[in-house]
PDB file of C-alpha atoms in Angstrom:
ATOM      1  CA  ALA A   1      14.867  67.350  47.726  1.00 78.00           C
ATOM      2  CA  GLN A   2      17.196  68.621  45.061  1.00 85.00           C
ATOM      3  CA  SER A   3      19.687  71.440  45.402  1.00 90.00           C
ATOM      4  CA  VAL A   4      22.499  73.124  43.545  1.00 95.00           C
ATOM      5  CA  ALA A   5      25.560  74.896  44.865  1.00 96.00           C
ATOM      6  CA  GLN A   6      27.684  77.381  42.984  1.00 97.00           C
ATOM      7  CA  PRO A   7      30.588  77.885  45.369  1.00 96.00           C
ATOM      8  CA  GLU A   8      31.952  81.028  43.741  1.00 96.00           C
ATOM      9  CA  ASP A   9      29.987  84.267  43.757  1.00 96.00           C
ATOM     10  CA  GLN A  10      32.410  85.802  41.274  1.00 97.00           C
ATOM     11  CA  VAL A  11      34.923  84.595  38.720  1.00 98.00           C
ATOM     12  CA  ASN A  12      37.380  86.964  37.092  1.00 98.00           C
ATOM     13  CA  VAL A  13      39.486  85.991  34.104  1.00 98.00           C
ATOM     14  CA  ALA A  14      41.469  87.714  31.390  1.00 98.00           C
ATOM     15  CA  GLU A  15      40.234  87.574  27.828  1.00 98.00           C
ATOM     16  CA  GLY A  16      41.688  84.597  26.020  1.00 97.00           C
ATOM     17  CA  ASN A  17      42.175  82.568  29.200  1.00 98.00           C
ATOM     18  CA  PRO A  18      40.153  79.484  30.096  1.00 98.00           C
ATOM     19  CA  LEU A  19      36.942  80.053  32.011  1.00 98.00           C
ATOM     20  CA  THR A  20      35.472  77.632  34.545  1.00 98.00           C
ATOM     21  CA  VAL A  21      32.286  78.128  36.532  1.00 98.00           C
ATOM     22  CA  LYS A  22      31.717  75.491  39.203  1.00 98.00           C
ATOM     23  CA  CYS A  23      28.490  73.707  40.072  1.00 98.00           C
ATOM     24  CA  THR A  24      27.720  70.812  42.393  1.00 97.00           C
ATOM     25  CA  TYR A  25      24.344  69.210  42.934  1.00 96.00           C
ATOM     26  CA  SER A  26      22.445  67.033  45.346  1.00 93.00           C
ATOM     27  CA  VAL A  27      19.516  64.903  44.216  1.00 90.00           C
ATOM     28  CA  SER A  28      17.872  61.586  44.901  1.00 86.00           C
ATOM     29  CA  GLY A  29      18.210  59.679  41.674  1.00 85.00           C
ATOM     30  CA  ASN A  30      19.547  60.705  38.302  1.00 87.00           C
ATOM     31  CA  PRO A  31      19.828  64.422  37.636  1.00 90.00           C
ATOM     32  CA  TYR A  32      19.060  66.516  34.611  1.00 94.00           C
ATOM     33  CA  LEU A  33      21.488  69.439  34.698  1.00 95.00           C
ATOM     34  CA  PHE A  34      21.280  72.788  32.953  1.00 96.00           C
ATOM     35  CA  TRP A  35      23.310  75.949  32.527  1.00 98.00           C
ATOM     36  CA  TYR A  36      21.763  79.331  31.819  1.00 98.00           C
ATOM     37  CA  VAL A  37      23.318  82.759  31.316  1.00 97.00           C
ATOM     38  CA  GLN A  38      21.744  86.084  32.194  1.00 95.00           C
ATOM     39  CA  TYR A  39      22.885  89.397  30.763  1.00 93.00           C
ATOM     40  CA  PRO A  40      21.908  92.653  32.527  1.00 86.00           C
ATOM     41  CA  ASN A  41      18.170  93.345  32.380  1.00 80.00           C
ATOM     42  CA  ARG A  42      17.585  90.227  30.316  1.00 84.00           C
ATOM     43  CA  GLY A  43      15.979  86.882  30.976  1.00 87.00           C
ATOM     44  CA  LEU A  44      17.829  83.589  31.248  1.00 93.00           C
ATOM     45  CA  GLN A  45      19.323  82.178  28.065  1.00 96.00           C
ATOM     46  CA  PHE A  46      19.783  78.420  27.786  1.00 96.00           C
ATOM     47  CA  LEU A  47      23.376  77.313  27.215  1.00 97.00           C
ATOM     48  CA  LEU A  48      23.418  73.527  27.506  1.00 97.00           C
ATOM     49  CA  LYS A  49      22.065  70.533  29.353  1.00 96.00           C
ATOM     50  CA  TYR A  50      23.066  67.059  30.444  1.00 95.00           C
ATOM     51  CA  ILE A  51      20.429  64.365  30.323  1.00 92.00           C
ATOM     52  CA  THR A  52      22.281  61.097  29.753  1.00 89.00           C
ATOM     53  CA  GLY A  53      25.102  59.650  27.703  1.00 89.00           C
ATOM     54  CA  ASP A  54      28.400  61.381  27.017  1.00 91.00           C
ATOM     55  CA  ASN A  55      29.609  63.190  30.113  1.00 93.00           C
ATOM     56  CA  LEU A  56      30.976  66.076  28.043  1.00 96.00           C
ATOM     57  CA  VAL A  57      28.210  68.295  26.755  1.00 97.00           C
ATOM     58  CA  LYS A  58      28.761  71.032  24.201  1.00 96.00           C
ATOM     59  CA  GLY A  59      26.495  74.042  24.034  1.00 95.00           C
ATOM     60  CA  SER A  60      26.054  77.533  22.663  1.00 92.00           C
ATOM     61  CA  TYR A  61      28.768  80.190  22.254  1.00 93.00           C
ATOM     62  CA  GLY A  62      31.625  77.710  22.651  1.00 95.00           C
ATOM     63  CA  PHE A  63      30.670  76.587  26.151  1.00 97.00           C
ATOM     64  CA  GLU A  64      30.864  73.024  27.357  1.00 97.00           C
ATOM     65  CA  ALA A  65      30.252  71.241  30.630  1.00 98.00           C
ATOM     66  CA  GLU A  66      31.379  67.972  32.101  1.00 95.00           C
ATOM     67  CA  PHE A  67      29.094  65.787  34.168  1.00 96.00           C
ATOM     68  CA  ASN A  68      30.956  63.984  36.950  1.00 95.00           C
ATOM     69  CA  LYS A  69      28.715  61.595  38.818  1.00 93.00           C
ATOM     70  CA  SER A  70      31.244  60.595  41.482  1.00 94.00           C
ATOM     71  CA  GLN A  71      31.887  64.220  42.386  1.00 95.00           C
ATOM     72  CA  THR A  72      28.270  65.284  41.759  1.00 95.00           C
ATOM     73  CA  SER A  73      29.541  68.180  39.691  1.00 97.00           C
ATOM     74  CA  PHE A  74      28.650  69.840  36.411  1.00 98.00           C
ATOM     75  CA  HIS A  75      31.250  72.558  35.827  1.00 98.00           C
ATOM     76  CA  LEU A  76      30.861  74.956  32.914  1.00 98.00           C
ATOM     77  CA  LYS A  77      33.940  75.635  30.809  1.00 98.00           C
ATOM     78  CA  LYS A  78      35.100  77.709  27.901  1.00 98.00           C
ATOM     79  CA  PRO A  79      38.625  77.300  26.516  1.00 97.00           C
ATOM     80  CA  SER A  80      39.104  80.975  25.616  1.00 97.00           C
ATOM     81  CA  ALA A  81      36.935  83.597  27.302  1.00 98.00           C
ATOM     82  CA  LEU A  82      35.656  86.735  25.599  1.00 97.00           C
ATOM     83  CA  VAL A  83      34.782  90.081  27.155  1.00 97.00           C
ATOM     84  CA  SER A  84      31.238  89.470  25.889  1.00 95.00           C
ATOM     85  CA  ASP A  85      31.023  86.380  28.136  1.00 96.00           C
ATOM     86  CA  SER A  86      30.778  88.694  31.150  1.00 97.00           C
ATOM     87  CA  ALA A  87      27.392  87.874  32.677  1.00 97.00           C
ATOM     88  CA  LEU A  88      25.599  86.017  35.471  1.00 96.00           C
ATOM     89  CA  TYR A  89      25.620  82.234  35.123  1.00 98.00           C
ATOM     90  CA  PHE A  90      23.151  79.851  36.730  1.00 97.00           C
ATOM     91  CA  CYS A  91      23.355  76.109  37.166  1.00 97.00           C
ATOM     92  CA  ALA A  92      20.056  74.267  37.597  1.00 96.00           C
ATOM     93  CA  VAL A  93      18.936  70.716  38.309  1.00 94.00           C
ATOM     94  CA  ARG A  94      15.767  68.769  37.739  1.00 91.00           C
ATOM     95  CA  VAL A  95      14.959  65.130  38.404  1.00 85.00           C
ATOM     96  CA  PRO A  96      13.018  62.820  36.106  1.00 81.00           C
ATOM     97  CA  ASN A  97       9.239  63.056  36.502  1.00 79.00           C
ATOM     98  CA  ASP A  98       9.547  66.541  37.905  1.00 83.00           C
ATOM     99  CA  TYR A  99       9.335  69.824  36.077  1.00 84.00           C
ATOM    100  CA  LYS A 100      10.624  72.370  38.557  1.00 88.00           C
ATOM    101  CA  LEU A 101      14.119  73.667  38.052  1.00 92.00           C
ATOM    102  CA  SER A 102      16.148  74.253  41.200  1.00 94.00           C
ATOM    103  CA  PHE A 103      18.738  76.944  40.636  1.00 96.00           C
ATOM    104  CA  GLY A 104      22.046  77.758  42.208  1.00 96.00           C
ATOM    105  CA  ALA A 105      22.669  81.246  43.535  1.00 95.00           C
ATOM    106  CA  GLY A 106      24.509  82.279  40.408  1.00 96.00           C
ATOM    107  CA  THR A 107      28.099  83.184  39.569  1.00 97.00           C
ATOM    108  CA  THR A 108      29.055  86.563  38.152  1.00 97.00           C
ATOM    109  CA  VAL A 109      31.718  86.209  35.486  1.00 98.00           C
ATOM    110  CA  THR A 110      33.858  89.174  34.560  1.00 98.00           C
ATOM    111  CA  VAL A 111      36.222  88.878  31.617  1.00 97.00           C
ATOM    112  CA  ARG A 112      38.711  91.729  31.436  1.00 97.00           C
ATOM    113  CA  ALA A 113      40.252  92.862  28.180  1.00 95.00           C
TER     114      ALA A 113
ATOM    115  CA  GLY B   1      10.804  81.957  15.786  1.00 58.00           C
ATOM    116  CA  ALA B   2       9.487  84.224  18.481  1.00 84.00           C
ATOM    117  CA  GLY B   3      10.562  83.513  22.023  1.00 93.00           C
ATOM    118  CA  VAL B   4       8.703  83.953  25.277  1.00 96.00           C
ATOM    119  CA  SER B   5       7.444  87.490  25.709  1.00 96.00           C
ATOM    120  CA  GLN B   6       6.413  89.236  28.913  1.00 97.00           C
ATOM    121  CA  SER B   7       4.711  92.523  29.655  1.00 96.00           C
ATOM    122  CA  PRO B   8       5.184  94.990  31.080  1.00 97.00           C
ATOM    123  CA  SER B   9       8.972  94.992  31.241  1.00 95.00           C
ATOM    124  CA  ASN B  10       8.857  97.235  34.287  1.00 96.00           C
ATOM    125  CA  LYS B  11       6.094  97.911  36.772  1.00 97.00           C
ATOM    126  CA  VAL B  12       6.197 100.347  39.653  1.00 98.00           C
ATOM    127  CA  THR B  13       3.283 100.247  42.045  1.00 98.00           C
ATOM    128  CA  GLU B  14       2.305 101.424  45.468  1.00 97.00           C
ATOM    129  CA  LYS B  15       1.982  99.106  48.418  1.00 97.00           C
ATOM    130  CA  GLY B  16      -1.507  97.669  48.625  1.00 97.00           C
ATOM    131  CA  LYS B  17      -2.301  97.889  44.906  1.00 98.00           C
ATOM    132  CA  ASP B  18      -2.984  94.882  42.679  1.00 98.00           C
ATOM    133  CA  VAL B  19      -0.777  94.105  39.671  1.00 98.00           C
ATOM    134  CA  GLU B  20      -1.088  91.801  36.675  1.00 98.00           C
ATOM    135  CA  LEU B  21       1.880  90.396  34.810  1.00 98.00           C
ATOM    136  CA  ARG B  22       1.461  88.795  31.416  1.00 98.00           C
ATOM    137  CA  CYS B  23       3.344  85.994  29.675  1.00 97.00           C
ATOM    138  CA  ASP B  24       3.080  84.805  26.066  1.00 96.00           C
ATOM    139  CA  PRO B  25       4.816  81.422  25.688  1.00 95.00           C
ATOM    140  CA  ILE B  26       6.503  80.055  22.610  1.00 95.00           C
ATOM    141  CA  SER B  27       3.873  78.921  20.138  1.00 92.00           C
ATOM    142  CA  GLY B  28       3.098  75.232  20.516  1.00 90.00           C
ATOM    143  CA  HIS B  29       4.612  74.887  23.983  1.00 92.00           C
ATOM    144  CA  THR B  30       2.182  73.184  26.325  1.00 91.00           C
ATOM    145  CA  ALA B  31       4.056  73.807  29.570  1.00 93.00           C
ATOM    146  CA  LEU B  32       4.383  77.214  31.206  1.00 95.00           C
ATOM    147  CA  TYR B  33       6.207  78.193  34.376  1.00 96.00           C
ATOM    148  CA  TRP B  34       6.547  81.264  36.551  1.00 97.00           C
ATOM    149  CA  TYR B  35       9.650  81.933  38.612  1.00 97.00           C
ATOM    150  CA  ARG B  36      10.664  84.835  40.806  1.00 97.00           C
ATOM    151  CA  GLN B  37      14.160  86.269  41.008  1.00 95.00           C
ATOM    152  CA  SER B  38      14.966  88.363  44.048  1.00 93.00           C
ATOM    153  CA  LEU B  39      18.170  89.419  45.749  1.00 85.00           C
ATOM    154  CA  GLY B  40      17.504  87.592  48.953  1.00 77.00           C
ATOM    155  CA  GLN B  41      15.919  84.405  47.631  1.00 79.00           C
ATOM    156  CA  GLY B  42      17.557  83.840  44.262  1.00 88.00           C
ATOM    157  CA  LEU B  43      15.437  82.082  41.637  1.00 93.00           C
ATOM    158  CA  GLU B  44      12.297  80.468  43.032  1.00 94.00           C
ATOM    159  CA  PHE B  45       9.649  78.382  41.326  1.00 94.00           C
ATOM    160  CA  LEU B  46       6.125  79.793  41.660  1.00 96.00           C
ATOM    161  CA  ILE B  47       3.634  77.896  39.513  1.00 95.00           C
ATOM    162  CA  TYR B  48       3.424  75.433  36.632  1.00 93.00           C
ATOM    163  CA  PHE B  49       0.786  74.880  33.960  1.00 92.00           C
ATOM    164  CA  GLN B  50       0.640  71.850  31.684  1.00 90.00           C
ATOM    165  CA  GLY B  51      -2.040  71.754  29.014  1.00 84.00           C
ATOM    166  CA  ASN B  52      -5.495  71.586  30.541  1.00 81.00           C
ATOM    167  CA  SER B  53      -4.329  69.954  33.779  1.00 85.00           C
ATOM    168  CA  ALA B  54      -4.744  71.633  37.141  1.00 86.00           C
ATOM    169  CA  PRO B  55      -1.739  73.871  37.792  1.00 88.00           C
ATOM    170  CA  ASP B  56       0.874  73.150  40.417  1.00 89.00           C
ATOM    171  CA  LYS B  57       0.647  76.149  42.719  1.00 89.00           C
ATOM    172  CA  SER B  58       2.996  74.773  45.345  1.00 89.00           C
ATOM    173  CA  GLY B  59       5.529  77.566  44.938  1.00 91.00           C
ATOM    174  CA  LEU B  60       3.188  80.513  45.381  1.00 93.00           C
ATOM    175  CA  PRO B  61       4.362  82.359  48.505  1.00 93.00           C
ATOM    176  CA  SER B  62       0.947  83.483  49.747  1.00 94.00           C
ATOM    177  CA  ASP B  63      -2.727  83.565  48.835  1.00 95.00           C
ATOM    178  CA  ARG B  64      -2.207  87.065  47.450  1.00 97.00           C
ATOM    179  CA  PHE B  65      -0.609  85.406  44.439  1.00 97.00           C
ATOM    180  CA  SER B  66      -2.668  83.729  41.744  1.00 96.00           C
ATOM    181  CA  ALA B  67      -2.213  82.814  38.116  1.00 95.00           C
ATOM    182  CA  GLU B  68      -4.303  81.655  35.238  1.00 94.00           C
ATOM    183  CA  ARG B  69      -3.677  80.433  31.754  1.00 93.00           C
ATOM    184  CA  THR B  70      -6.321  81.073  29.144  1.00 85.00           C
ATOM    185  CA  GLY B  71      -6.811  78.814  26.157  1.00 81.00           C
ATOM    186  CA  GLY B  72      -3.657  76.916  26.988  1.00 77.00           C
ATOM    187  CA  SER B  73      -1.520  79.838  25.884  1.00 90.00           C
ATOM    188  CA  VAL B  74      -1.247  83.270  27.520  1.00 95.00           C
ATOM    189  CA  SER B  75      -0.789  83.374  31.279  1.00 96.00           C
ATOM    190  CA  THR B  76      -1.403  86.136  33.791  1.00 97.00           C
ATOM    191  CA  LEU B  77       0.178  86.286  37.230  1.00 97.00           C
ATOM    192  CA  THR B  78      -1.788  88.461  39.622  1.00 97.00           C
ATOM    193  CA  ILE B  79      -0.507  89.821  42.901  1.00 98.00           C
ATOM    194  CA  GLN B  80      -3.119  91.363  45.146  1.00 98.00           C
ATOM    195  CA  ARG B  81      -2.426  93.932  47.869  1.00 98.00           C
ATOM    196  CA  THR B  82       1.228  94.136  46.920  1.00 98.00           C
ATOM    197  CA  GLN B  83       3.866  94.337  49.642  1.00 97.00           C
ATOM    198  CA  GLN B  84       7.410  95.651  49.446  1.00 96.00           C
ATOM    199  CA  GLU B  85       8.778  92.125  49.727  1.00 95.00           C
ATOM    200  CA  ASP B  86       7.043  91.326  46.430  1.00 96.00           C
ATOM    201  CA  SER B  87       9.596  93.509  44.637  1.00 96.00           C
ATOM    202  CA  ALA B  88      11.480  91.183  42.306  1.00 96.00           C
ATOM    203  CA  VAL B  89      11.891  90.150  38.698  1.00 96.00           C
ATOM    204  CA  TYR B  90       9.157  87.766  37.634  1.00 97.00           C
ATOM    205  CA  LEU B  91      10.279  85.350  34.936  1.00 97.00           C
ATOM    206  CA  CYS B  92       8.070  83.246  32.736  1.00 97.00           C
ATOM    207  CA  ALA B  93       9.291  80.168  30.888  1.00 96.00           C
ATOM    208  CA  SER B  94       7.761  77.658  28.526  1.00 95.00           C
ATOM    209  CA  SER B  95       8.702  74.212  27.293  1.00 94.00           C
ATOM    210  CA  SER B  96       7.405  71.759  24.757  1.00 91.00           C
ATOM    211  CA  ALA B  97       6.178  69.081  27.131  1.00 80.00           C
ATOM    212  CA  GLY B  98       6.832  69.907  30.776  1.00 66.00           C
ATOM    213  CA  THR B  99       8.362  66.596  31.698  1.00 71.00           C
ATOM    214  CA  GLY B 100      11.335  64.498  30.803  1.00 68.00           C
ATOM    215  CA  THR B 101      14.227  66.124  29.105  1.00 83.00           C
ATOM    216  CA  ASP B 102      12.700  69.235  27.577  1.00 88.00           C
ATOM    217  CA  THR B 103      14.318  72.644  28.012  1.00 93.00           C
ATOM    218  CA  GLN B 104      12.631  75.610  29.636  1.00 95.00           C
ATOM    219  CA  TYR B 105      12.999  78.829  27.635  1.00 96.00           C
ATOM    220  CA  PHE B 106      12.707  82.049  29.550  1.00 96.00           C
ATOM    221  CA  GLY B 107      11.244  85.423  28.745  1.00 96.00           C
ATOM    222  CA  PRO B 108      12.947  88.745  29.542  1.00 95.00           C
ATOM    223  CA  GLY B 109      11.066  89.138  32.812  1.00 95.00           C
ATOM    224  CA  THR B 110       8.977  91.828  34.461  1.00 97.00           C
ATOM    225  CA  ARG B 111      10.731  93.930  37.076  1.00 96.00           C
ATOM    226  CA  LEU B 112       8.230  94.760  39.803  1.00 97.00           C
ATOM    227  CA  THR B 113       8.957  97.532  42.268  1.00 97.00           C
ATOM    228  CA  VAL B 114       6.578  98.065  45.166  1.00 97.00           C
ATOM    229  CA  LEU B 115       6.993 101.451  46.839  1.00 96.00           C
TER     230      LEU B 115
END
């Protein structure tokens, strides 16, 4: 079975500061890892994914994530947060030959001006 | 191009009534998924359609839930005899192939409230 943990329910940062949203996973085999963002009353928007290759993945809106196999982590990062980055962030995992995404519980990010 | 669309955006119903939720996937996407987002359970997989293959219904929580996909495109999720615990946001997603490395793109969701 596959699972994802997002250890922080909330992350608060000041605008212009670095933003990190943590994610760890548990799977049998190689994982495919995804980050999505959800704004109020909206669906999930895809940010980035790791499939294979370079451990540092760059995505939309200046976000990036680093795959760390030894620590089974896939933390989302942004060097300089914006107020508009305030939203709910979900990490998700899928294994090869499967199609279901397993989501973490989500992390609410608040960026204060 | 157009993304995944869902209707209605909001649905309020009385306990015991049936509801139908609609999803229009991205044109050309063969795979379609339904998920449910609720406060207590987070995001849960419900059902998966791939082309003309039999759907994977393993995530449906009870036999009151059913879904169909007509012509390999539009999908309808039906909940019969709704219960208060069915209140949630129902999200539809589509992807180009359904396996491997493809990305699932989500619609805006239907917020269902059962009174």
